C-alpha positions as a printed NumPy array, in Angstrom:
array([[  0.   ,   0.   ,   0.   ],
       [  0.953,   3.727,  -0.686],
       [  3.283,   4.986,   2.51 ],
       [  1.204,   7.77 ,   2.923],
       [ -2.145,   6.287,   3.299],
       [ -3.507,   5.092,   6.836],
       [ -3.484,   1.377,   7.126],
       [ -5.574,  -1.24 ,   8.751],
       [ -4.672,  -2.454,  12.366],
       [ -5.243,  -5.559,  13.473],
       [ -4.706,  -5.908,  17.122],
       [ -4.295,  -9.62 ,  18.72 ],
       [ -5.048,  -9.988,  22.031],
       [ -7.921,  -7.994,  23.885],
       [ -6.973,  -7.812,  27.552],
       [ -5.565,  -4.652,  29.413],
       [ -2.931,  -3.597,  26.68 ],
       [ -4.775,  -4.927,  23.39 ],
       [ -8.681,  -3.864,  24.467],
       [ -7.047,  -0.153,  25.201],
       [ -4.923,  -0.13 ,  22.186],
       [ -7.627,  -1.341,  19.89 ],
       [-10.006,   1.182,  21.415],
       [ -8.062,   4.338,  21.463],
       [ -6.356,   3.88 ,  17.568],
       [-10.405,   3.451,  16.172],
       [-10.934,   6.55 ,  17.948],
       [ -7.751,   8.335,  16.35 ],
       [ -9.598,   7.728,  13.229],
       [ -7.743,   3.984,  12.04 ],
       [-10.096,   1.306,  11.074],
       [ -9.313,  -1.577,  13.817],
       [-10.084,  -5.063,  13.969],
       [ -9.628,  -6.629,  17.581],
       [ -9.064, -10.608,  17.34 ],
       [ -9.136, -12.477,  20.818],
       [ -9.743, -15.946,  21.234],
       [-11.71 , -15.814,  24.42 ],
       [-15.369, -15.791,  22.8  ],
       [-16.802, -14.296,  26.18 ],
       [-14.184, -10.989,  25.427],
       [-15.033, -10.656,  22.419],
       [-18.604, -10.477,  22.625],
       [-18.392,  -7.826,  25.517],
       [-16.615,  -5.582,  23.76 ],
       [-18.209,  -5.891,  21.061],
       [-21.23 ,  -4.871,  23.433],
       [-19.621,  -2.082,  24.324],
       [-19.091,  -3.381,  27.47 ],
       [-15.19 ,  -3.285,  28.77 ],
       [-14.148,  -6.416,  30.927],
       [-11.923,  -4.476,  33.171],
       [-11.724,  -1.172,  35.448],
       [-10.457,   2.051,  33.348],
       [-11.014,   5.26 ,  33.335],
       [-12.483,   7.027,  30.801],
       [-12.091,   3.823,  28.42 ],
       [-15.708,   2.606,  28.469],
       [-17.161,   5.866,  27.252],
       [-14.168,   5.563,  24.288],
       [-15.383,   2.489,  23.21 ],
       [-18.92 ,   3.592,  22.728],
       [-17.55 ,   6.123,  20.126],
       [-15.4  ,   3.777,  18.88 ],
       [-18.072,   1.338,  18.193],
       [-20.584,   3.858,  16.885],
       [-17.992,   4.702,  14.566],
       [-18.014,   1.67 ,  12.77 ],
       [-14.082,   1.686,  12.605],
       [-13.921,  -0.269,  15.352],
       [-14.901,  -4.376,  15.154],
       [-14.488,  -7.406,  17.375],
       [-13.606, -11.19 ,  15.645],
       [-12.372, -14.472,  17.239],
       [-11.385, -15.237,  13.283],
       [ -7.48 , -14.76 ,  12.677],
       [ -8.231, -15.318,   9.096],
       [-10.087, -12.284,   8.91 ],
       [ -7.271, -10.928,  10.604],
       [ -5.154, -11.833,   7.684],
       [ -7.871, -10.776,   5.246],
       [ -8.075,  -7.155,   7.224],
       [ -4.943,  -5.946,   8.312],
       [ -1.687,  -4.442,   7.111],
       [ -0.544,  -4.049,  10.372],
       [ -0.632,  -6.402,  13.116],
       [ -0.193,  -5.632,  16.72 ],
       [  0.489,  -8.468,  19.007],
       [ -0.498,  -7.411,  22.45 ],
       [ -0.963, -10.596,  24.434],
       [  0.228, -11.812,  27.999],
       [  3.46 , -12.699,  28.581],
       [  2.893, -13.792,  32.994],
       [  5.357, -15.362,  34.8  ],
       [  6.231, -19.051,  34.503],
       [  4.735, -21.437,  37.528],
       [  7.473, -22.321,  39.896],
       [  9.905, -19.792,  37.774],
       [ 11.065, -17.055,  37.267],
       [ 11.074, -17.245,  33.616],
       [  8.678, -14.997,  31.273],
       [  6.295, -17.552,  29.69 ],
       [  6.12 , -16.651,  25.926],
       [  3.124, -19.556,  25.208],
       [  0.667, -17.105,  24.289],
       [  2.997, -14.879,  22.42 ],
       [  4.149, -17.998,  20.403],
       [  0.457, -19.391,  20.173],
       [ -0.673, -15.5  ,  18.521],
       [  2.331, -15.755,  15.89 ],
       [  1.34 , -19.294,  14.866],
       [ -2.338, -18.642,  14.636],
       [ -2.033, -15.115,  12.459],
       [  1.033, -16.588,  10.645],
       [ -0.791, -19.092,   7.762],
       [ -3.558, -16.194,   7.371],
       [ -0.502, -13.668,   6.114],
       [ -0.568, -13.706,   2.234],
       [  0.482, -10.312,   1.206],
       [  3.187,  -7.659,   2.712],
       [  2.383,  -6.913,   5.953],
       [  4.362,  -5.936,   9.432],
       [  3.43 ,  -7.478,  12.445],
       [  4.187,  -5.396,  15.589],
       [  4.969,  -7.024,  19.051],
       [  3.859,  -4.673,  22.106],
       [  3.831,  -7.182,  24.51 ],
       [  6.959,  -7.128,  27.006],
       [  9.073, -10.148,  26.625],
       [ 12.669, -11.589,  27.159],
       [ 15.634,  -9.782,  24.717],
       [ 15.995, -12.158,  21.694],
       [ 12.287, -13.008,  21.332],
       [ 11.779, -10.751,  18.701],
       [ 14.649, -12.257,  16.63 ],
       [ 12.97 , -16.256,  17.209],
       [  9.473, -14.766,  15.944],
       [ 11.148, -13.328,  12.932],
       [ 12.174, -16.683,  12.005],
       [  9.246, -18.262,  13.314],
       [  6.735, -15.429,  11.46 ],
       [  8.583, -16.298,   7.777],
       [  8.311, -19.474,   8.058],
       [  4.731, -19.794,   8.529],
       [  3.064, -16.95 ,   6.707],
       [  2.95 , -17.77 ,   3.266],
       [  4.091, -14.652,   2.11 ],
       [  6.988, -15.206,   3.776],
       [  9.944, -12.365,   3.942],
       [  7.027,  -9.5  ,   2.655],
       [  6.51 , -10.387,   6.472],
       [  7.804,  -8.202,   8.67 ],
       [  8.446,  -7.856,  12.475],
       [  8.935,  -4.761,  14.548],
       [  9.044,  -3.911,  18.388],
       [  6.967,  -1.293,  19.603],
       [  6.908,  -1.61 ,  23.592],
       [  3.946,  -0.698,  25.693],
       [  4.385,   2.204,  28.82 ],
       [  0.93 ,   1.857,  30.178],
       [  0.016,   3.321,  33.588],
       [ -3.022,   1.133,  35.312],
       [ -5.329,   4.167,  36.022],
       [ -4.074,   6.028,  32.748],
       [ -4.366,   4.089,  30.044],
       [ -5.667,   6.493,  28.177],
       [ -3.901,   9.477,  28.298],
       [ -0.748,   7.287,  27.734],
       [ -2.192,   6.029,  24.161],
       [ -3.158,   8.754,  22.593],
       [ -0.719,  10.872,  24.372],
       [  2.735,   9.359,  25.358],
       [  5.594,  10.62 ,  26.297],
       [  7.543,   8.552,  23.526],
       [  7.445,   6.191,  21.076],
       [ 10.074,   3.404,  20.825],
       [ 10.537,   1.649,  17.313],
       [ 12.161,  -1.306,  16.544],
       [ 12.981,  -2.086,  13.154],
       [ 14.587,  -4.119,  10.692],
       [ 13.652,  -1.794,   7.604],
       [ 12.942,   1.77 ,   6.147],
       [ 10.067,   0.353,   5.051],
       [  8.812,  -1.277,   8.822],
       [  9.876,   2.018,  10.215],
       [  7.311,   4.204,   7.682],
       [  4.49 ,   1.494,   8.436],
       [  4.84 ,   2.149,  12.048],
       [  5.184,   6.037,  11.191],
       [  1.877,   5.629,   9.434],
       [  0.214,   3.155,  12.144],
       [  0.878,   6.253,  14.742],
       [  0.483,   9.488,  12.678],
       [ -2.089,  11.108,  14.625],
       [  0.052,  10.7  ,  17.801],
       [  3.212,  11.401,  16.024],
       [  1.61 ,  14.849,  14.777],
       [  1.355,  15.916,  18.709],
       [  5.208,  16.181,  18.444],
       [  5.69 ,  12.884,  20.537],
       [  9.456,  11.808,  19.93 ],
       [  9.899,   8.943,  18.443],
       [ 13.093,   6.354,  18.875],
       [ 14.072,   4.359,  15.876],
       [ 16.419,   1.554,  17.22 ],
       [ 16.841,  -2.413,  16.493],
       [ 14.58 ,  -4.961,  17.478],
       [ 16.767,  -6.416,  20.883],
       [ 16.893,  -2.681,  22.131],
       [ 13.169,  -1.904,  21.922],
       [ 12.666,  -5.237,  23.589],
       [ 15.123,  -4.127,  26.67 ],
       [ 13.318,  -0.247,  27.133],
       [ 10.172,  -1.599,  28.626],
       [ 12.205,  -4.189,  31.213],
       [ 14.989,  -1.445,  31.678],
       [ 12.017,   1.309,  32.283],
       [ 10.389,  -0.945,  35.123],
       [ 13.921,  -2.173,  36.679],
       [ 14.759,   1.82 ,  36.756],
       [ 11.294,   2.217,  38.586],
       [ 11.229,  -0.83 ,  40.985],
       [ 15.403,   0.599,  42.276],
       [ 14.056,   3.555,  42.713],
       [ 10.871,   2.53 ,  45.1  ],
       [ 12.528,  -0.47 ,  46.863],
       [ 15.279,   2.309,  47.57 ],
       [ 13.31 ,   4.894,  49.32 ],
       [ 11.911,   1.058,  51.184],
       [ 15.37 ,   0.299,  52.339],
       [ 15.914,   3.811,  53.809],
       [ 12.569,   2.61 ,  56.116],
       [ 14.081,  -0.156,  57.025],
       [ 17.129,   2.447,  58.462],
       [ 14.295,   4.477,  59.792],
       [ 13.299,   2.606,  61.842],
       [ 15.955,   1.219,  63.161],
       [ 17.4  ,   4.386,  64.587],
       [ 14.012,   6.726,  64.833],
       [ 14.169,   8.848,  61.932],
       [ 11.665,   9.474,  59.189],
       [ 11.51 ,   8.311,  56.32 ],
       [  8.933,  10.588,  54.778],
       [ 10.737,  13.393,  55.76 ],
       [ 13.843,  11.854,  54.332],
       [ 12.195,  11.254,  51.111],
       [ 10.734,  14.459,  50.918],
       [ 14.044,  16.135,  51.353],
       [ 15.809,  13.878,  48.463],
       [ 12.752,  14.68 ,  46.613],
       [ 14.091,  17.841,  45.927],
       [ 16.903,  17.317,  44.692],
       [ 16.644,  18.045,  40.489],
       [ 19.338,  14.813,  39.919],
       [ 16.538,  12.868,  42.022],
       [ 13.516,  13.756,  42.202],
       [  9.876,  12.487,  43.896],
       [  8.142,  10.268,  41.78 ],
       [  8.181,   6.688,  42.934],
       [ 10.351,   7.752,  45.964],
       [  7.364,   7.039,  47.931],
       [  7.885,   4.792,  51.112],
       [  5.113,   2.202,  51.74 ],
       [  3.822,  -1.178,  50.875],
       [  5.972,  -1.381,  47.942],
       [  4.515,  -2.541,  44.372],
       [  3.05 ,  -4.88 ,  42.617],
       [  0.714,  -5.438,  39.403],
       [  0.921,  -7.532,  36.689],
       [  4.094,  -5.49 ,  35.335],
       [  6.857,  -4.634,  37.627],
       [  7.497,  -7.892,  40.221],
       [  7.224, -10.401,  37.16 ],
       [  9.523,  -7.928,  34.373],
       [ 12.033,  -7.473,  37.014],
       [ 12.058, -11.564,  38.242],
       [ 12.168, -12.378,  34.032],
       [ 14.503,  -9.947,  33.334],
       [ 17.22 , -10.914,  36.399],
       [ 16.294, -14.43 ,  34.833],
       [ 17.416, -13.515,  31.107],
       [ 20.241, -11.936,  31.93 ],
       [ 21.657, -15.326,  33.525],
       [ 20.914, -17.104,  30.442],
       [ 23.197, -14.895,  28.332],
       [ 25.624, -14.919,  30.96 ],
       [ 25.139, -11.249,  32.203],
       [ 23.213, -12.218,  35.195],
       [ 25.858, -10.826,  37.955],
       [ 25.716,  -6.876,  35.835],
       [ 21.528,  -7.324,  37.353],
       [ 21.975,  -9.403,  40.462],
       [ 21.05 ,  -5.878,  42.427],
       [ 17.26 ,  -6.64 ,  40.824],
       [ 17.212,  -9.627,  43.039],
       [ 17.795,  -7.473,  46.365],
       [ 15.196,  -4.877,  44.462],
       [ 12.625,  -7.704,  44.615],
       [ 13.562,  -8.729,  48.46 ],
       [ 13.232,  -5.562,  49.98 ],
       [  9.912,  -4.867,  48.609],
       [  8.798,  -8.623,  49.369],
       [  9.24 ,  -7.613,  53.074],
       [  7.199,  -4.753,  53.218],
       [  4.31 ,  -6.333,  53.036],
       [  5.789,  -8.618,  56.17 ],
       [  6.358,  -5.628,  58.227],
       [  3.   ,  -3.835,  57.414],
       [  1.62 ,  -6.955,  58.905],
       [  4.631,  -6.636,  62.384],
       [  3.071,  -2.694,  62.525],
       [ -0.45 ,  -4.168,  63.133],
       [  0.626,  -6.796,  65.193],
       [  2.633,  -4.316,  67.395],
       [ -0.424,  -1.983,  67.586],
       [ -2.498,  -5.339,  68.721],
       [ -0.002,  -5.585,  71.444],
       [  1.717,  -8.335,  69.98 ],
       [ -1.315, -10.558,  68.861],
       [ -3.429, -10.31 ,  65.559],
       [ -5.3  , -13.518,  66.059],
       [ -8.966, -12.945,  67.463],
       [ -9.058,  -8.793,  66.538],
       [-11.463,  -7.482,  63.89 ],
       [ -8.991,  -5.884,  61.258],
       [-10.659,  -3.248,  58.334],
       [ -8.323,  -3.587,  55.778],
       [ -9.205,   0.04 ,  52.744],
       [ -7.974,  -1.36 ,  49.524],
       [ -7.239,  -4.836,  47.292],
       [ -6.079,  -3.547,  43.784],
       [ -2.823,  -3.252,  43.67 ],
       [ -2.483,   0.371,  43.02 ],
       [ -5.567,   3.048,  42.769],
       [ -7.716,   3.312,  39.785],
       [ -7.317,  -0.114,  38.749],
       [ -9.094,  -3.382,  39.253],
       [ -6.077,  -5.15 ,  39.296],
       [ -5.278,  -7.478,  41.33 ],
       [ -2.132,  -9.439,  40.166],
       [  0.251,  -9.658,  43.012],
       [ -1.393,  -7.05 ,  45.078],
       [  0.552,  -6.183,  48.297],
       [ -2.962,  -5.107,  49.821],
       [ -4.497,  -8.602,  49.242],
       [ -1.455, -10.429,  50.073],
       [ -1.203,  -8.476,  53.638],
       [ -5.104,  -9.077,  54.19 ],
       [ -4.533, -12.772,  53.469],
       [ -1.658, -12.999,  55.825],
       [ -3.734, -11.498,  58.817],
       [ -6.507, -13.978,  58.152],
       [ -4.225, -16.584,  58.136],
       [ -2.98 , -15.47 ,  61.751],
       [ -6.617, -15.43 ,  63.034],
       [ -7.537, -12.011,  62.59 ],
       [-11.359, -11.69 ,  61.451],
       [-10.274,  -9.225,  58.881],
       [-12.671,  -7.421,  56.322],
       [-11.981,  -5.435,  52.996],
       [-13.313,  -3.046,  51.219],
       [-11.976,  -1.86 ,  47.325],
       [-13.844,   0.777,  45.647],
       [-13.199,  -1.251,  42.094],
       [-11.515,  -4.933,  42.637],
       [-14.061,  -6.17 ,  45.091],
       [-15.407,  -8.66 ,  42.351],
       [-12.155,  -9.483,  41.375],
       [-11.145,  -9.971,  45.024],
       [-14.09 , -11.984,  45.677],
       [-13.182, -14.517,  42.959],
       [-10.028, -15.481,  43.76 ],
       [-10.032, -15.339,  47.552],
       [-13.222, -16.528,  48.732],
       [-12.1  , -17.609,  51.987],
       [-11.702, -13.34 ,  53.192],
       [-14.955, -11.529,  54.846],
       [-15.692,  -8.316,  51.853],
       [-17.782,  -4.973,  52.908],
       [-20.211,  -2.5  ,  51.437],
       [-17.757,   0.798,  51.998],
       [-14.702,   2.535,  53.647],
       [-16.979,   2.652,  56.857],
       [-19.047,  -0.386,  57.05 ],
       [-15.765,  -3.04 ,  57.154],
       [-14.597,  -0.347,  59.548],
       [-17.784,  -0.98 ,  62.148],
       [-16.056,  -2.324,  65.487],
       [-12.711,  -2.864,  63.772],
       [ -9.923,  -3.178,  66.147],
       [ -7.369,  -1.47 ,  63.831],
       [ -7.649,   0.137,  59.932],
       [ -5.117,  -0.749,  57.626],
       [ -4.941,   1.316,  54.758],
       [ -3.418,  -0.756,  51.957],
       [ -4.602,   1.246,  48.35 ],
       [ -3.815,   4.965,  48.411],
       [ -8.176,   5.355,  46.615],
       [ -8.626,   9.262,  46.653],
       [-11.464,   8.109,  49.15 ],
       [ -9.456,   6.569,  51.567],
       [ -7.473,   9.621,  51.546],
       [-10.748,  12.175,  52.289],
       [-12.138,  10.192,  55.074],
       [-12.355,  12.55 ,  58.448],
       [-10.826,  10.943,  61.029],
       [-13.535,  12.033,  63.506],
       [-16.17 ,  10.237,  61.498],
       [-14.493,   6.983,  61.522],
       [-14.01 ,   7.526,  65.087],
       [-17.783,   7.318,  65.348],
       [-17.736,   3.543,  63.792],
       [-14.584,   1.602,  65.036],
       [-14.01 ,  -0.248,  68.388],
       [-10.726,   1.807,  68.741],
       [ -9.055,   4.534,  67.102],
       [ -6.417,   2.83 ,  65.679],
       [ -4.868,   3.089,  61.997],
       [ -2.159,   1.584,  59.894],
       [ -1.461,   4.107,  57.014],
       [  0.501,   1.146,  54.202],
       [  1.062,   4.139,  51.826],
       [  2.007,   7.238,  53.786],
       [ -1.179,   8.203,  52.298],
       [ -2.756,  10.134,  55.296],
       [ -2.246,  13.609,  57.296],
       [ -0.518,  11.629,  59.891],
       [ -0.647,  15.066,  62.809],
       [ -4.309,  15.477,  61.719],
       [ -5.136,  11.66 ,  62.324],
       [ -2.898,  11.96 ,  65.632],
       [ -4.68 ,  15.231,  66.932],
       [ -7.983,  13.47 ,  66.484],
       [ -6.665,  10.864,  68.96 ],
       [ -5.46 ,   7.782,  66.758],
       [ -2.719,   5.609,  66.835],
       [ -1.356,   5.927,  63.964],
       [  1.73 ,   4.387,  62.557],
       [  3.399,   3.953,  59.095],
       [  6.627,   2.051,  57.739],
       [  9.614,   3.645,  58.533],
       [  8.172,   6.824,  60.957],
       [  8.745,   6.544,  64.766]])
């Protein structure tokens, strides 16, 4: 097809990254086919209804959909039929009982699309996988399709924020492309004009480099909270604060404040598993001591979530078993119905496990909650799992959580006491109103 004209996207894959994709480039004006072989998916979206928590993205699909540019298909031959550019935006979890990035639905989207490819076409991998995937699909991709080298693969990793999903589609703060061509390069150019016209830079680079940006971005960002989490850890062993420590290397221009925020540490379906596969890569090529830190990175924020739990024990006087415990939060970040390896959930869990009757409330991952651990008590609101509680635990920073008057809460629980797992409160104005409070790493 003419360079200059806008071609057809196929997107495979319709979860968090594909359904948002999909979505957002019908509504920059591209006509989009979204392929997903989960029959229940597809027929929600194509609904208009969007099988996950996002801001702002339900009300996008609606336009999308009364576009008409915008279509749903479990077919990958129509895929084939449709598209001139394919973008492969499937899963890529971490292996059971490994570390390991398990590529089976990566590989499984390549083989399915591959015999449907009969004409020049680029297929585009956003998905975040192990450096030297991209150069195994090539191979794999010509060998299958049978147009065979008019087949082309680029990289083109994914920087989504849960919560702003968005804004980060149709408005990034870059664009990383990795090609093997001019001519994969212009496709891509074309695939993203409307975004490209905003200005947003653009990195032309080789396929293993794209691959690393997305694994190097989130090892940057996982240092850089487990840091401020080690400096708790000194905290509180000699009395100091952390938040005013943070707060103080916040301003400093070479360092800055975001994600130097002390608390619970992270989690999601992005950071713990990219930094576990990518530690695990970089043995296999023999490079493994140059990210050995990433291991420590991992450890420190792993016990965070144990000493949230030690801060409520302490404030139990030493005992968590038998105590009502409110526990404000499940996703693993605000604004997000995610629950993948949530700190919140896995500190809940713990305390019921130690005999606390413990309760949670989640202003979006309830359902989600509900479904995969049955076995914890789930409230109404903020207020109601805080009726009687012996201690709050904030665990989500929710906006909600964060607007709550302490004197009203006062009014519902058995005693004012709170646990504040994101340094997410007014901790003098929770103090004046007489609570306990405590957070990691401040006396």
């Amino acid at each position: 097809m003419n360079p200059t004209e806008s071609p057809r996207l196929t997107v495979i894959g319709t979860g968090y990254l594909g359904a948002t994709h999909a979505i957002c480039m019908a509504v920059l004006g591209f006509e989009v086919l979204g392929i997903d072989v989960d029959e229940r998916k597809i027929a929600k979206l194509a609904a208009g209804e969007v099988p996950f928590f996002e801001p702002g993205l339900p009300e996008l699909l609606t336009k999308a959909l009364e576009s008409g540019r915008l279509r749903f298909s479990t077919s990958f031959a129509e895929a084939g039929e449709f598209g001139d550019v394919h973008f492969v935006c499937v899963g890529t979890p971490q292996q059971p009982g490994s570390d390991a990035c398990d590529l089976s639905y990566v590989n499984a989207a390549i083989d399915s699309l591959a015999p449907h490819l009969t004409r020049r076409a680029l297929v585009v991998g956003k998905s975040t996988v192990p450096v030297g995937t991209a150069a195994q699909l090539t191979e794999r991709l010509r060998r299958l399709a049978p147009a065979g080298a008019d087949v082309e693969l680029a990289w083109n990793p994914e920087f989504l924020r849960e919560g702003y999903a968005v804004d980060d589609t149709m408005h990034p703060d870059r664009l990383v492309f990795g090609v093997a061509s001019d001519w994969a390069d212009e496709r891509l150019r074309a695939a993203f004009r409307p975004v490209l016209e905003q200005g947003t830079p653009v990195i032309r680079t080789d396929l293993a480099t794209a691959e690393l940006v997305k694994v190097a971005a989130n090892s940057f960002l996982a240092t850089k909270i487990s840091y401020i989490n080690a400096m708790a850890e000194v905290c509180e062993a000699v009395g100091a604060d952390v938040k005013d420590l943070a707060d103080s290397l916040a301003l400093d221009d070479r360092i800055g404040g975001k994600f130097l925020k002390p608390g619970l540490g992270f989690g999601g379906g992005c950071l713990p598993k990219d930094i576990r596969a990518f530690a695990h890569r970089a043995e296999e090529i023999g490079v493994g001591q140059a990210v050995s830190f990433l291991r420590e990175v991992d450890a420190i924020n792993r016990r965070r979530r144990a000493r949230t739990v030690d801060l409520v024990r302490e404030l139990l006087g030493g005992q968590i078993s038998g105590h009502r415990i409110a526990c404000w939060g499940a996703a693993f970040k605000p604004n997000s119905d995610d629950i993948r390896d949530a700190p919140a959930l896995d500190v809940a869990r713990t305390m019921h496990g130690l005999g606390g009757h413990v309760r949670v409330y989640d202003p979006a991952a309830l359902d989600n909650a509900r479904r995969a651990f049955p076995e914890l008590r789930y409230g109404a609101n903020a207020l109601d799992v805080a009726r009687d509680a012996d201690v709050v635990v904030l665990l989500t920073e929710w906006s909600e959580f964060r607007e709550i008057d302490p004197d009203a809460l006062a009014e519902v629980v058995g005693h004012r006491r709170i646990v504040d797992g994101r340094h997410a409160l007014d901790a003098t104005r929770w103090r004046e109103a007489g609570w306990e409070y405590r957070a990691l790493g401040r006396s």
